[in-house]
Coordinates of C-alpha atoms and ligand atoms in Angstrom, one line a residue:
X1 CA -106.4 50.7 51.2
X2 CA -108.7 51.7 48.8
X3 CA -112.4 52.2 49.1
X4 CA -114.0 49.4 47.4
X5 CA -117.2 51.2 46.9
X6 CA -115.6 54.0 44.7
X7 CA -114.3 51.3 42.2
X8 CA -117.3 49.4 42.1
X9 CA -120.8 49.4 42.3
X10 CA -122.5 49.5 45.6
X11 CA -123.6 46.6 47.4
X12 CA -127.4 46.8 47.9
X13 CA -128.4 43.8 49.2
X14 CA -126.3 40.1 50.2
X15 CA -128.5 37.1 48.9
X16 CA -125.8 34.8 47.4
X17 CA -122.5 33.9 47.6
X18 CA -122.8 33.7 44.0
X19 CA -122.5 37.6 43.7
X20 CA -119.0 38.3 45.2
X21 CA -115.7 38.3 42.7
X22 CA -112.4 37.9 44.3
X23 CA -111.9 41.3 44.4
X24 CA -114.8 41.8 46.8
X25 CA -113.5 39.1 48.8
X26 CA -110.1 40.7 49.4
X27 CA -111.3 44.2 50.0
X28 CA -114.2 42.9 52.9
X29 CA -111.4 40.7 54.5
X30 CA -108.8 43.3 54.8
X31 CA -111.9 46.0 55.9
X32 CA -112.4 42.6 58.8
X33 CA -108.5 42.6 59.5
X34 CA -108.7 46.8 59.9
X35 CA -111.9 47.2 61.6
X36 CA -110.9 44.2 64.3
X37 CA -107.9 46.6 65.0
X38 CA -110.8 49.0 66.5
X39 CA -111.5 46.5 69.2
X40 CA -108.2 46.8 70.6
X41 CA -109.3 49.9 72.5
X42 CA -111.9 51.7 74.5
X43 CA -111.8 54.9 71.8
X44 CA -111.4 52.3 69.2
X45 CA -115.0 50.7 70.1
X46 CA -116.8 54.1 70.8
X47 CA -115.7 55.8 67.7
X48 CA -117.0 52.3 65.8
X49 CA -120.7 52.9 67.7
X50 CA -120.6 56.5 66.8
X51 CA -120.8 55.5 63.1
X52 CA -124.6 54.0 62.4
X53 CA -126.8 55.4 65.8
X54 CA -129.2 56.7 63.4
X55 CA -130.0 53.5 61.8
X56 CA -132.3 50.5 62.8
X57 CA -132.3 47.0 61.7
X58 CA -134.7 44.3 61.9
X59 CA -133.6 40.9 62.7
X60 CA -136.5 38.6 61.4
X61 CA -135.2 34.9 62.0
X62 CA -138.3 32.3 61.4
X63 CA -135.8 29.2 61.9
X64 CA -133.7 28.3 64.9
X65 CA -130.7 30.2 65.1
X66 CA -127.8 30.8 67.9
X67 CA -124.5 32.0 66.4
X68 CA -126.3 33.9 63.4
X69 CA -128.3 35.8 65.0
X70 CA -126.3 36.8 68.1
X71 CA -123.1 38.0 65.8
X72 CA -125.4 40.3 63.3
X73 CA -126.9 41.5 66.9
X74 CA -123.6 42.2 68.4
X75 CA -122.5 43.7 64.4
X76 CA -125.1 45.7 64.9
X77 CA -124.5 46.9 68.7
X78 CA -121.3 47.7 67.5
X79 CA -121.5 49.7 65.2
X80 CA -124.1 51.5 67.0
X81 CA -127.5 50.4 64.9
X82 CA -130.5 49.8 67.2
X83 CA -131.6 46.3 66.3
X84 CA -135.1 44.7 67.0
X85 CA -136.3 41.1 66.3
X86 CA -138.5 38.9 65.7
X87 CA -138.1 35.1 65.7
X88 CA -140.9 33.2 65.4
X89 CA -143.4 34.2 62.8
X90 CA -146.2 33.1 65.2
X91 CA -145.6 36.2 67.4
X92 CA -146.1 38.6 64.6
X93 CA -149.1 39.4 61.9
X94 CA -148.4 36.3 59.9
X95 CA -149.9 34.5 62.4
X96 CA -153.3 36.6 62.0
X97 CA -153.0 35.4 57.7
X98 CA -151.0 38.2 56.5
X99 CA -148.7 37.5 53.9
X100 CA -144.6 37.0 54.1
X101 CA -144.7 39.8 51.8
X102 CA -147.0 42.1 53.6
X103 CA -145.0 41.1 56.9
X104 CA -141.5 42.1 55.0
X105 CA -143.1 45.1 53.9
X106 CA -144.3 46.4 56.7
X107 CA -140.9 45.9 58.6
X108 CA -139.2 48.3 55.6
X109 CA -141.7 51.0 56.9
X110 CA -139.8 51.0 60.4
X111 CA -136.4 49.9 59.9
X112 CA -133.2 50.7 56.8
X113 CA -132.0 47.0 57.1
X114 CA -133.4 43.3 57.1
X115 CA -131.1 40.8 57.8
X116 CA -133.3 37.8 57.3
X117 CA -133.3 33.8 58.3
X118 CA -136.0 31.4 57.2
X119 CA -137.0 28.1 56.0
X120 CA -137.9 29.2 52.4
X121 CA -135.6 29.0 49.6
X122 CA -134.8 31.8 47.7
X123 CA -137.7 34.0 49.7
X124 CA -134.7 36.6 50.6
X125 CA -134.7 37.5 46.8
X126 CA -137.9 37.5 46.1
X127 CA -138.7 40.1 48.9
X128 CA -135.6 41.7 47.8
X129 CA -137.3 42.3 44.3
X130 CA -140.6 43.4 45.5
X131 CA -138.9 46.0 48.3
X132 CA -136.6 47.6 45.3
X133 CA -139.9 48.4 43.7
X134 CA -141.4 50.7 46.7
X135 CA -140.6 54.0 47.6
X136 CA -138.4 52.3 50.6
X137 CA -136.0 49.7 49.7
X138 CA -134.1 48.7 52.3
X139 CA -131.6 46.4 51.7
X140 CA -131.5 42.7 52.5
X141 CA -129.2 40.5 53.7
X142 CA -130.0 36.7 53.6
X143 CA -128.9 34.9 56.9
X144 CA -129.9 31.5 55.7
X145 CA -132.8 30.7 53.1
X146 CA -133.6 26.9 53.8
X147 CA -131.2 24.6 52.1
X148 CA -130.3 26.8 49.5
X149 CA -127.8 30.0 50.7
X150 CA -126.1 31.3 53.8
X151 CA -124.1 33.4 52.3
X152 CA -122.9 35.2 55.1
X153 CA -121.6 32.2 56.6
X154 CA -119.6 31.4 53.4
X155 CA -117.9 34.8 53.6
X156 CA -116.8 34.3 57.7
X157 CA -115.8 30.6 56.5
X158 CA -113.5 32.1 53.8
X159 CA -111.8 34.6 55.7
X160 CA -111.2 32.0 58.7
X161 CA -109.8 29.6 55.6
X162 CA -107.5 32.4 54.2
X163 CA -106.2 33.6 58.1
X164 CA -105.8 29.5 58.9
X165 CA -103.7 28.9 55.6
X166 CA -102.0 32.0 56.1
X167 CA -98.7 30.4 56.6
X168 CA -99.2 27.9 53.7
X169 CA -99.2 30.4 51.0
X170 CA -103.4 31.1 51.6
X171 CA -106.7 29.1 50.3
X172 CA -105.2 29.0 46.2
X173 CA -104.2 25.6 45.4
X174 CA -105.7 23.9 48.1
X175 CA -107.7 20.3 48.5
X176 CA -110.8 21.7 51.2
X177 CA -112.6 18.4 52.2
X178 CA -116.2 19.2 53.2
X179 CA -118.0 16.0 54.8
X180 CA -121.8 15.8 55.8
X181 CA -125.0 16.2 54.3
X182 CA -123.9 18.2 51.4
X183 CA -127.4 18.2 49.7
X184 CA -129.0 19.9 51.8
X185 CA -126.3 22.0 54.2
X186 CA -127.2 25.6 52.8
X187 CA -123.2 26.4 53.7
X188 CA -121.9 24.0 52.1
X189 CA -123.6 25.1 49.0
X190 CA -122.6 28.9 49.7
X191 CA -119.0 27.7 50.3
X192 CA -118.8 25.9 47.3
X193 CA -119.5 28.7 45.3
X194 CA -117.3 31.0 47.3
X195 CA -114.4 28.8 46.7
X196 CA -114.9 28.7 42.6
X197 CA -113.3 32.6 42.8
X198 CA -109.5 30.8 44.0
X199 CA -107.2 29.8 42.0
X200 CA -106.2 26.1 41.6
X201 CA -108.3 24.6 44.5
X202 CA -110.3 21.1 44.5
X203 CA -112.9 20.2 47.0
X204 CA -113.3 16.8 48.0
X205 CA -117.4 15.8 49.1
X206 CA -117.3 12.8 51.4
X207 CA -120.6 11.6 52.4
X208 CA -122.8 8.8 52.5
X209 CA -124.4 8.5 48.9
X210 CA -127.9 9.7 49.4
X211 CA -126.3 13.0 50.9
X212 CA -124.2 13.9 47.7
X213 CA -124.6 17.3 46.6
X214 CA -127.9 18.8 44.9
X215 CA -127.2 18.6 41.0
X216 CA -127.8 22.1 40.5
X217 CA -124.4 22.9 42.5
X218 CA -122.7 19.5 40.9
X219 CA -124.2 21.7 37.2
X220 CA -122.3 24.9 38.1
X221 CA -119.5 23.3 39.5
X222 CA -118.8 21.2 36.2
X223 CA -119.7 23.9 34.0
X224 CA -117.6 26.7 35.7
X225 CA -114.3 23.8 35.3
X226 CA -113.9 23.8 38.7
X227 CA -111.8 20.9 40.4
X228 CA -113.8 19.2 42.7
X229 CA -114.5 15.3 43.2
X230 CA -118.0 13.0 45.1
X231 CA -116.4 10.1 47.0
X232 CA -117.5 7.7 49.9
X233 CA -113.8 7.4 51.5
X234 CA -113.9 9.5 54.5
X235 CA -110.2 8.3 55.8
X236 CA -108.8 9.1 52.3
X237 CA -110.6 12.5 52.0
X238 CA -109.5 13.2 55.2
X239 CA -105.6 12.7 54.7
X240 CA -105.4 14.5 51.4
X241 CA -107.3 17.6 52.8
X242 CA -105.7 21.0 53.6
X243 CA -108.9 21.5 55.5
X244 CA -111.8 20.0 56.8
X245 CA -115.3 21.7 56.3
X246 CA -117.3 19.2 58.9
X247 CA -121.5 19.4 59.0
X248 CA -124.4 18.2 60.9
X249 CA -127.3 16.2 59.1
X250 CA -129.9 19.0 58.3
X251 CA -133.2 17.0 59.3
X252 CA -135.5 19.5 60.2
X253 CA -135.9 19.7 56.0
X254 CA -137.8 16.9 54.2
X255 CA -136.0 14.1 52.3
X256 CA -134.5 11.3 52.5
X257 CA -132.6 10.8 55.6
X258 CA -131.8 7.1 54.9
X259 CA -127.9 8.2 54.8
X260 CA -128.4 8.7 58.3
X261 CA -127.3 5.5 59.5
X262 CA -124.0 5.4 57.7
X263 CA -123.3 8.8 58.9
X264 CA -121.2 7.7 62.4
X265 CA -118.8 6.4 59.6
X266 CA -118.3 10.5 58.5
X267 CA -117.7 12.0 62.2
X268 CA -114.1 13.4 62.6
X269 CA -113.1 11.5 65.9
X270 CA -109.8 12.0 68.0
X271 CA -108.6 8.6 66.4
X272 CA -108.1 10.2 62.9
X273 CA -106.3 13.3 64.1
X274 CA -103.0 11.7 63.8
X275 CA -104.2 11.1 59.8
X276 CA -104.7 15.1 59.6
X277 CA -101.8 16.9 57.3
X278 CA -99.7 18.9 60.3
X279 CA -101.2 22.5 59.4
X280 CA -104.9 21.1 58.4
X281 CA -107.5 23.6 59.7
X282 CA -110.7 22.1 60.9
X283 CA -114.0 24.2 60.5
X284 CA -117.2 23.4 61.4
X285 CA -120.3 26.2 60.5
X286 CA -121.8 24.8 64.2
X287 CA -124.2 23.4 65.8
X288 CA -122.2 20.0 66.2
X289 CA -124.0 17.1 67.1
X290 CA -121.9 13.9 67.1
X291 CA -119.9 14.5 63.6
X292 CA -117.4 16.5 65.5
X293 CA -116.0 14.9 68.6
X294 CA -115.4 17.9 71.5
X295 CA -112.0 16.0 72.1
X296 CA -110.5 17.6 69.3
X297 CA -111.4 21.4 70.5
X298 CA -108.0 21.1 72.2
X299 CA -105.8 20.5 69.1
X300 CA -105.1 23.4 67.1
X301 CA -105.7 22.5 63.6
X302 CA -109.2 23.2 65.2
X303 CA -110.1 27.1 64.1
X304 CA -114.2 26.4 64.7
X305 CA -114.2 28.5 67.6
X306 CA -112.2 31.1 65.9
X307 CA -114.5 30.9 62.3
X308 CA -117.4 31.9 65.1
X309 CA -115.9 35.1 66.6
X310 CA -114.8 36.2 63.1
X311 CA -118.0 35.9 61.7
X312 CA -119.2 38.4 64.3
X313 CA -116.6 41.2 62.6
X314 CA -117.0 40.0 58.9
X315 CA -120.5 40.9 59.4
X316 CA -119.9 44.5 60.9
X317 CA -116.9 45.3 57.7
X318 CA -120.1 43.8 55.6
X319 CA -122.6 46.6 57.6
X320 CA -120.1 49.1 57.3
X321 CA -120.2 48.6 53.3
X322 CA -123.8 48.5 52.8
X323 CA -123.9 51.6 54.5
X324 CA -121.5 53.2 53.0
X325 CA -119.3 54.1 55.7
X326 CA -116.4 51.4 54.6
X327 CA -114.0 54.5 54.4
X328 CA -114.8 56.0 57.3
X329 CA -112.7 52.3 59.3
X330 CA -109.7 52.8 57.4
X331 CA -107.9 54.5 60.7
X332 CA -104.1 53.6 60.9
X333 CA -103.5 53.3 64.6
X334 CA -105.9 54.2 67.2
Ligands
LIG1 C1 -125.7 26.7 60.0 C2 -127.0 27.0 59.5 O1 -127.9 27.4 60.2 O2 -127.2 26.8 58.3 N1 -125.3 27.3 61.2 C3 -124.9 28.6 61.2 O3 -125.6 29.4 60.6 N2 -123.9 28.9 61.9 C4 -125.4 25.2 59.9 C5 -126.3 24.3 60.6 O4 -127.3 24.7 61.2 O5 -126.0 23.1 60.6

């Protein structure tokens, strides 16, 4: 395989889904594939930590977070970075008045990596700008800004797509339903994106009309001629999909939340597995609440469980390229 980073520029910090080409894409899920290979043995995982012990990340996560936070920790643990958190802004200086920026800042001093979760849209660039203009600029990788990205989460949700559809010829030409509150799911919005760099595929949005998607994604969609189509038929959406992209109603965010009450009518239930297409993979970012009924963990179209530990090694391939060390995992056989 070859490097990716000798063909193309470096990756200095992940802040969109927007900024991955196809290309990218391939070359990070076959780094995944190799890399996962290294797990498969004692050597395999020690020579993986022996890689980054000399640098430390900081893990500053000012919104709720489970599956996030744990796989960049255990990405990190793997590959041998020292990682140290914080995760609640009320525990650190912000809490005495000092600026976002000043708090950022300050982290750079002590770390070479923040990997980043909060409540504020688009703060993960803006921080990104003002580090790339000290003498110290670590990179930045944004693990949910608000409602607007998670682009991390789009990448482990691709590569679970392209390993689920494997068998069907992969994700080009396919109808991906994604159902729940699409205007303000910051994954779905990443995903979307993501998905405009395959060939032939049309997303179907089923949700309850005041949970539609934000215009500024139905905007790019349109003007990038990319297949996709709004519609309130769950059951039809459903049937026609090669897979199902299911999501929780975000209400910790402001807004409307009068969809909510039409929402039961959008939870994928045991009843409707029988609708499913044979091979239709199911995906779901998690948390669940009700959308997603447990009963269906046992069928297996149902790769959530599966998109969760991948995300874990999509996130260590993704360390290893910021860091540079991408060629250093491309070991045959261990
Ligand atoms: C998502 C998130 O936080 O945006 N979860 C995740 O990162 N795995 C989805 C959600 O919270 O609904």
């Amino acid at each position: 395989m070859d490097a990716f980073a000798s063909e193309q520029p470096p990756v200095r910090h992940i802040l969109s889904s927007s900024q991955f080409d196809r290309a990218f894409l391939d070359y990070l899920y076959t780094l995944t594939t190799t890399i996962r290979r290294f797990d498969k043995s004692r050597e395999g995982l020690n020579y993986l930590r022996s890689l980054l012990p000399h640098k430390r990340a900081m893990l500053y996560f000012t919104q709720p977070s489970t599956r996030t936070f744990l796989s960049f920790q255990s990405a990190c643990h793997i590959l041998g970075i020292t990682a140290s958190e914080i995760r609640d802004a009320s525990t650190s200086s912000e809490r005495k008045g000092e600026s976002v920026e000043d708090s950022l800042r300050t982290f750079s001093s002590y770390v070479d990596l923040i990997i980043m979760r909060s409540p504020i849209a688009r703060l993960c660039e803006r921080i990104a700008t003002m580090l790339d203009e000290t003498p110290r600029p670590v990179p930045i990788i944004n693990a949910g800004s608000g409602p607007d990205e998670h682009p991390t989460q789009a990448l482990l949700d691709i590569y679970t797509l392209a390993r689920s559809l494997r068998e069907m010829g992969g994700i080009e030409g396919k109808t991906i339903c994604m159902v729940g509150d699409l205007k303000r799911g910051r994954t779905v919005r990443s995903l979307a994106r993501l998905l405009t760099n395959y060939d032939g595929v049309k997303i179907l949005f089923a949700s309850p009309p005041s949970f539609r998607i934000a215009d500024d994604l139905r905007q790019d969609l349109s003007a990038s001629r990319f297949d996709f189509e709004e519609t309130t038929d769950f059951a039809g959406a459903i049937a026609a999909a090669d897979a199902i992209y299911m999501t929780r109603i975000q209400d910790e965010y402001e807004g409307d939340n009068a969809g909510a009450q039409d929402y039961h009518r959008y939870h994928l239930r045991a009843e409707h597995l029988p609708m499913l297409k044979a091979d239709c993979a199911i995906l779901h970012p998690l948390p669940r609440r009700d959308e997603l009924d447990p009963r269906i963990d046992q069928d297996p179209r149902a790769k959530y469980w599966r998109q969760e530990r991948n995300g874990m090694w999509v996130r260590v391939a993704l360390l290893t390229i910021l860091f540079g060390i991408d060629d250093r995992v491309q070991l045959p056989d261990l």
